[in-house]
Backbone as numpy.savetxt, mean C-alpha at the origin, in Angstrom:
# Nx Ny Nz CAx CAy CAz Cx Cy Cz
0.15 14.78 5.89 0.98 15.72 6.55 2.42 15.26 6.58
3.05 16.23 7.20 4.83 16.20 7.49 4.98 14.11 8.13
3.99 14.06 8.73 4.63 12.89 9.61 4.24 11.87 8.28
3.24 11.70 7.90 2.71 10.44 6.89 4.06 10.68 5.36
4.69 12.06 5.19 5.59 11.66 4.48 6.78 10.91 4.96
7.15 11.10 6.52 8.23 10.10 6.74 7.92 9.01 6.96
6.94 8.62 7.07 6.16 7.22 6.90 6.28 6.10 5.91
5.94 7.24 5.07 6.11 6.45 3.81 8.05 6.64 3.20
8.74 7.62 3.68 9.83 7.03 3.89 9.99 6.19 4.28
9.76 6.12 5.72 10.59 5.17 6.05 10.34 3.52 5.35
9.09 3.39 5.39 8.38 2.22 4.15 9.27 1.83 2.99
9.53 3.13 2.56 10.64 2.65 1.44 11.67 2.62 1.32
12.38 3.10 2.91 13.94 2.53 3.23 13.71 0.71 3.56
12.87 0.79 4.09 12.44 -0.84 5.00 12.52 -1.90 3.86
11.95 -1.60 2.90 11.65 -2.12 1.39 12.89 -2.25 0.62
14.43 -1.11 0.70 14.92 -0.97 0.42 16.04 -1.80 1.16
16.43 -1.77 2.21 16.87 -2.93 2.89 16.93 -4.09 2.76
15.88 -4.53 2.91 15.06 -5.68 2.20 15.65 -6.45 0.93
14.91 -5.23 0.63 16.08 -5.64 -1.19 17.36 -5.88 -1.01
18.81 -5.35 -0.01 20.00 -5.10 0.13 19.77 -6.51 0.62
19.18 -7.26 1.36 19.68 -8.04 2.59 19.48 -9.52 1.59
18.57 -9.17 0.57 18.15 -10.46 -0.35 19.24 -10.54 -1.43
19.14 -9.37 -1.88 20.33 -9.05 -3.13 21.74 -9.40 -2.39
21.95 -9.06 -1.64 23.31 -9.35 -0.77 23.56 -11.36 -0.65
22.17 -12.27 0.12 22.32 -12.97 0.37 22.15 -14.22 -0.58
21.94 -13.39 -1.79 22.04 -14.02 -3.15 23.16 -14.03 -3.34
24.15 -12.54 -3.60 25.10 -12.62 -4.33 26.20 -13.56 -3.22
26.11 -13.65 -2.22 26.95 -14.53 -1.21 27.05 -15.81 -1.49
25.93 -16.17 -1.32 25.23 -17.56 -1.56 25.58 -18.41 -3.19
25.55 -17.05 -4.17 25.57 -17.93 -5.65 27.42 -17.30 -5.31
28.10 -16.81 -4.85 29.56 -16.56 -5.68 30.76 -16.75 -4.86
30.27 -17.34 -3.16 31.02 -17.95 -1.91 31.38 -19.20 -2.21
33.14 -18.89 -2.08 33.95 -20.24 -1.95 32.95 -21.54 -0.70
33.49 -22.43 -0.64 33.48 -23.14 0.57 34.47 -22.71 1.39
33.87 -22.72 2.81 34.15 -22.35 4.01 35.76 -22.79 3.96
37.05 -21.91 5.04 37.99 -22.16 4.88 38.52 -22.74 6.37
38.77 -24.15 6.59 38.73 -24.76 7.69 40.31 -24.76 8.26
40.44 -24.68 9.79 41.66 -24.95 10.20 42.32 -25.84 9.92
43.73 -26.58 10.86 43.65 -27.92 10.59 43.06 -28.55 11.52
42.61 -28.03 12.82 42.00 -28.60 13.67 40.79 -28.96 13.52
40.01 -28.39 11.79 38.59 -28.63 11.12 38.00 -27.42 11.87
38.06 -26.51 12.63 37.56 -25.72 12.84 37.13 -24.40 11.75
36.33 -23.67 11.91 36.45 -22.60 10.51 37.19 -21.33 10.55
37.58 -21.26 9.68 38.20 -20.29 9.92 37.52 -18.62 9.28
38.15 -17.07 10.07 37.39 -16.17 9.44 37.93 -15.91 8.16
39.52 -16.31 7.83 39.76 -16.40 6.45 39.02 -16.12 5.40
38.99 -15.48 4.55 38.17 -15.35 2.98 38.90 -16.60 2.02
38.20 -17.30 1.45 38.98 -18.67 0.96 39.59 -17.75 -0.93
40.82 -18.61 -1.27 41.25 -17.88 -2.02 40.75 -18.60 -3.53
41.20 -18.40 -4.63 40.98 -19.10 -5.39 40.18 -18.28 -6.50
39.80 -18.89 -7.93 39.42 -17.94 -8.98 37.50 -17.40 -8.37
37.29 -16.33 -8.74 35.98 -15.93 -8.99 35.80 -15.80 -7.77
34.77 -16.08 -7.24 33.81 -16.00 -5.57 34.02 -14.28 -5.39
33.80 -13.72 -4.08 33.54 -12.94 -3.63 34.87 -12.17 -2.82
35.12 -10.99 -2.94 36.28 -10.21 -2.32 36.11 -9.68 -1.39
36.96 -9.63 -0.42 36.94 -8.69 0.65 35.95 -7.19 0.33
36.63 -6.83 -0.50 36.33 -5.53 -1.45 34.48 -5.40 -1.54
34.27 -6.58 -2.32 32.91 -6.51 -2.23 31.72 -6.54 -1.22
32.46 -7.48 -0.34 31.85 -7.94 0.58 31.52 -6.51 1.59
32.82 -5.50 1.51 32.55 -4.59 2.35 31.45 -3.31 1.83
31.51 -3.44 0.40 30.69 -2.50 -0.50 29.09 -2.99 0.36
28.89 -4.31 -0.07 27.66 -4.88 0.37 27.51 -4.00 1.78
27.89 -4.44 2.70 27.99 -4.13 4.12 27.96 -2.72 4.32
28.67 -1.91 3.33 28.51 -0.02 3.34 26.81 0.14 3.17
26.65 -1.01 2.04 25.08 -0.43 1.61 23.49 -0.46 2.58
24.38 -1.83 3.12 22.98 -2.21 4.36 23.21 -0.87 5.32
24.56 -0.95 5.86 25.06 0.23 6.86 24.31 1.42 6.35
24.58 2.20 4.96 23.83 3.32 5.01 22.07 3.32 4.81
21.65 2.00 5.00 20.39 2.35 4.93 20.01 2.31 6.26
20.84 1.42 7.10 20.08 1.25 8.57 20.23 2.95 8.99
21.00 3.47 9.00 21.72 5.14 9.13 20.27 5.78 8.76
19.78 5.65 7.33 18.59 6.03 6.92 17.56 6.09 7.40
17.37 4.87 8.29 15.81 4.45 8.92 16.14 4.82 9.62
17.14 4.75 10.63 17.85 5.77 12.15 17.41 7.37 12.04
17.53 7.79 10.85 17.40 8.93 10.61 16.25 9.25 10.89
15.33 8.50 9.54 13.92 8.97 9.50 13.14 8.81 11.08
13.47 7.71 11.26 12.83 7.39 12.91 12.99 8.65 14.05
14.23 8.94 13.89 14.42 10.00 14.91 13.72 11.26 14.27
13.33 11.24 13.13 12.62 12.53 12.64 11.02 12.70 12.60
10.85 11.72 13.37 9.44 11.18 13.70 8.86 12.77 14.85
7.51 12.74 14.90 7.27 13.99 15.84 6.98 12.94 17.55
7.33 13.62 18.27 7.64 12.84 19.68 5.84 12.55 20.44
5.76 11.72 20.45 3.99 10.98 21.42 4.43 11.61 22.34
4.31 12.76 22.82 4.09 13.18 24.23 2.50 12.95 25.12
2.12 11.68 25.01 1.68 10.95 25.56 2.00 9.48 26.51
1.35 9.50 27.74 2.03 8.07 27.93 0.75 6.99 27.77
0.74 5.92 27.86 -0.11 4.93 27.39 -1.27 5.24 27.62
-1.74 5.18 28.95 -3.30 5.59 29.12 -3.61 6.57 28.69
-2.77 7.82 27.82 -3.45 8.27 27.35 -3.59 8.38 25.96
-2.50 7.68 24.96 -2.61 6.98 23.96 -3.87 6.44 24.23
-4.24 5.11 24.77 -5.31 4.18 24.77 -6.78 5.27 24.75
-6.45 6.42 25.43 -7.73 6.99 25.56 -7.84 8.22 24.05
-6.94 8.29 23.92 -7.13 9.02 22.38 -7.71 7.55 21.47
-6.68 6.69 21.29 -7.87 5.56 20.65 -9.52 5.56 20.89
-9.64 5.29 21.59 -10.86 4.97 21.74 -11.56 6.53 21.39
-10.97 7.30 21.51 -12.06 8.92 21.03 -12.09 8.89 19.90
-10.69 8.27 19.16 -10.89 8.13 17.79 -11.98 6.56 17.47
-11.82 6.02 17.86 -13.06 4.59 17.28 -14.35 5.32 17.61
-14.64 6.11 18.53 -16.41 7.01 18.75 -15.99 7.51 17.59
-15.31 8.42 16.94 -15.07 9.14 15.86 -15.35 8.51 14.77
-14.73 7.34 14.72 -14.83 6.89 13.47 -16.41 6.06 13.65
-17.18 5.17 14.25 -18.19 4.48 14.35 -19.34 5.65 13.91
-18.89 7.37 14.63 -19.92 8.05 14.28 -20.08 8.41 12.85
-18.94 8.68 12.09 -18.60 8.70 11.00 -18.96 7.56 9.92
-18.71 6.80 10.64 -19.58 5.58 9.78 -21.17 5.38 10.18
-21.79 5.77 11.04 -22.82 5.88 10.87 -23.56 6.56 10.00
-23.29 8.03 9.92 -23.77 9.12 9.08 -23.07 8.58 7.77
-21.98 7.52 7.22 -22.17 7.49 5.90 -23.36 6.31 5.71
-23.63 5.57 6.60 -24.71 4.18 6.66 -26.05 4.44 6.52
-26.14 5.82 6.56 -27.25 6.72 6.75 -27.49 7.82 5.19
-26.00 8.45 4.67 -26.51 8.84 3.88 -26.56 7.67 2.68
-26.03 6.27 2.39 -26.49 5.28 1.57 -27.11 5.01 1.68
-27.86 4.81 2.89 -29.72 4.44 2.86 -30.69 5.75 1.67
-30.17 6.61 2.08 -30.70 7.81 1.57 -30.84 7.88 -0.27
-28.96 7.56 -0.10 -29.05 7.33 -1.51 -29.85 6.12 -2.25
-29.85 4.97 -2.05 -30.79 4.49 -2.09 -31.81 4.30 -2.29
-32.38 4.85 -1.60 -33.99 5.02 -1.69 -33.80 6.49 -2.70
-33.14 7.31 -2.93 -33.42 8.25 -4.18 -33.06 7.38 -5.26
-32.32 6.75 -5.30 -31.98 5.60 -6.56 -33.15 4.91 -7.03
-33.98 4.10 -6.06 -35.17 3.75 -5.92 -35.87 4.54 -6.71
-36.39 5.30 -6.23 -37.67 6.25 -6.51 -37.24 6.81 -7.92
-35.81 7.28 -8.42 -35.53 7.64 -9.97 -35.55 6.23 -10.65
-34.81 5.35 -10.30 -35.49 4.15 -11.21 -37.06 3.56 -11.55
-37.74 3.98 -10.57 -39.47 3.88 -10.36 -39.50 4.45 -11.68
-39.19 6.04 -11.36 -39.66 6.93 -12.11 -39.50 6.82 -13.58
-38.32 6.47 -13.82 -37.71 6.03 -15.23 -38.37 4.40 -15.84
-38.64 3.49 -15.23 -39.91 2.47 -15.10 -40.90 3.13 -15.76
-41.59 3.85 -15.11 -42.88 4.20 -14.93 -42.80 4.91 -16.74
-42.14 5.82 -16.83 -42.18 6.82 -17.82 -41.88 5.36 -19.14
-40.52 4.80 -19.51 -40.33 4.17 -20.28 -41.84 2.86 -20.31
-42.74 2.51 -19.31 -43.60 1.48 -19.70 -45.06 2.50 -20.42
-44.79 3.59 -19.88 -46.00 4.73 -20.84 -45.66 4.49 -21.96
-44.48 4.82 -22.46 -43.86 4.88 -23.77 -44.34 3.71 -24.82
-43.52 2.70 -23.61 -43.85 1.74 -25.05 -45.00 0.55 -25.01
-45.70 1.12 -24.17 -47.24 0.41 -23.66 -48.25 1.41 -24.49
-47.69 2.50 -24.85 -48.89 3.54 -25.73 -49.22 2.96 -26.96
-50.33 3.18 -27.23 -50.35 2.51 -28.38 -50.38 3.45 -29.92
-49.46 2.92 -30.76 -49.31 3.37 -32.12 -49.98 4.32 -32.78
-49.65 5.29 -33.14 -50.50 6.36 -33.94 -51.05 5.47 -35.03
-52.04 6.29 -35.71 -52.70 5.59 -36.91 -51.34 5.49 -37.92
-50.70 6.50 -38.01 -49.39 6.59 -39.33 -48.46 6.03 -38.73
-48.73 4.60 -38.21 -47.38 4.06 -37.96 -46.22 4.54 -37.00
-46.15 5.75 -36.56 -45.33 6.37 -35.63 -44.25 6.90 -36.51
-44.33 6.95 -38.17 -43.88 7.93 -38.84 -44.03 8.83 -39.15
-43.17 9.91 -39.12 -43.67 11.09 -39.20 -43.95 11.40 -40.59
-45.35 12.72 -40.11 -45.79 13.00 -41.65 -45.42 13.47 -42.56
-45.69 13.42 -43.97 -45.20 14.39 -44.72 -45.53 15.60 -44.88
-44.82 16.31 -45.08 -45.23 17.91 -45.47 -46.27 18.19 -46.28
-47.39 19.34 -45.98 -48.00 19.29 -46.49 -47.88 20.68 -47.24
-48.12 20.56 -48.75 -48.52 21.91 -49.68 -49.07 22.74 -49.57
C-alpha cells in the first residue's frame, strides 16, 4: 500500500545519505589541507590555502547535498499516515496481530502435514506401480515387439 511505498522511500533516502556522508568523508579526508593553526597553536576555522585540497565552493556543494536529502527524509516522514493510537493500544493491536499470525501459521503447519502425507501416498503409489513394472517378468519375445504379420 500507499504507506509501504514511503517506506521503502524513505529506505532509499537513508541509503542515499549514507552514501553522501561516506562519499563526502572520503572526499574530505583524501583532498583536506592540514588543519590551519593560530599563532597561539589554536585551530583555526580558516580553509588552509595552497594548490589542490578542497574549496569553500565544494565543500558547500557537499553540504547542499546532505541538506537536501535530510529535507527528503523530513519530507517522507511527515508523509507518513498518523498512529492515532497511543501505546496500550499499539501494544494491544500487536498482540491481535501475533494471535493472527500464530493462527495463520498453524493452518499452514497443518496444510504441510497434509501435503505430505499426499506426497507420501503418490510416491507409495508410484513405488508400487514402477516395482510391478520391472519385477514382471519378460514376455517370451523378449519384450520386443512383434512383427507384422501377412
Amino acid at each position: 500500500g500507499k504507506m509501504a511505498d514511503i517506506v521503502t522511500q524513505l529506505q532509499d533516502q537513508v541509503n542515499h545519505i549514507n552514501e553522501l556522508f561516506f562519499n563526502c568523508a572520503g572526499v574530505l579526508q583524501r583532498d583536506a589541507h592540514p588543519a590551519v593553526t593560530t599563532a597561539s597553536g589554536e585551530l583555526s576555522d580558516a580553509l588552509p590555502e595552497g594548490e589542490g585540497g578542497m574549496d569553500a565552493k565544494q565543500i558547500q556543494e557537499m553540504a547542499a547535498s546532505v541538506v537536501a536529502a535530510s529535507r527528503s527524509i523530513d519530507a517522507l516522514a511527515h508523509s507518513l499516515p498518523e498512529v492515532d493510537m497511543n501505546e496500550s493500544a499499539q501494544l494491544a493491536r500487536i498482540a491481535a496481530l501475533q494471535v493472527e499470525n500464530d493462527e495463520v501459521e498453524r493452518e499452514l503447519q497443518e496444510e504441510l502435514l497434509r501435503a505430505d502425507a499426499a506426497l507420501a501416498r503418490v510416491t507409495a503409489a508410484f513405488e508400487a506401480t514402477t516395482d510391478r513394472i520391472l519385477l514382471s517378468p519378460i514376455p517370451p519375445d523378449n519384450g520386443k515387439p512383434s512383427a507384422p504379420t501377412a
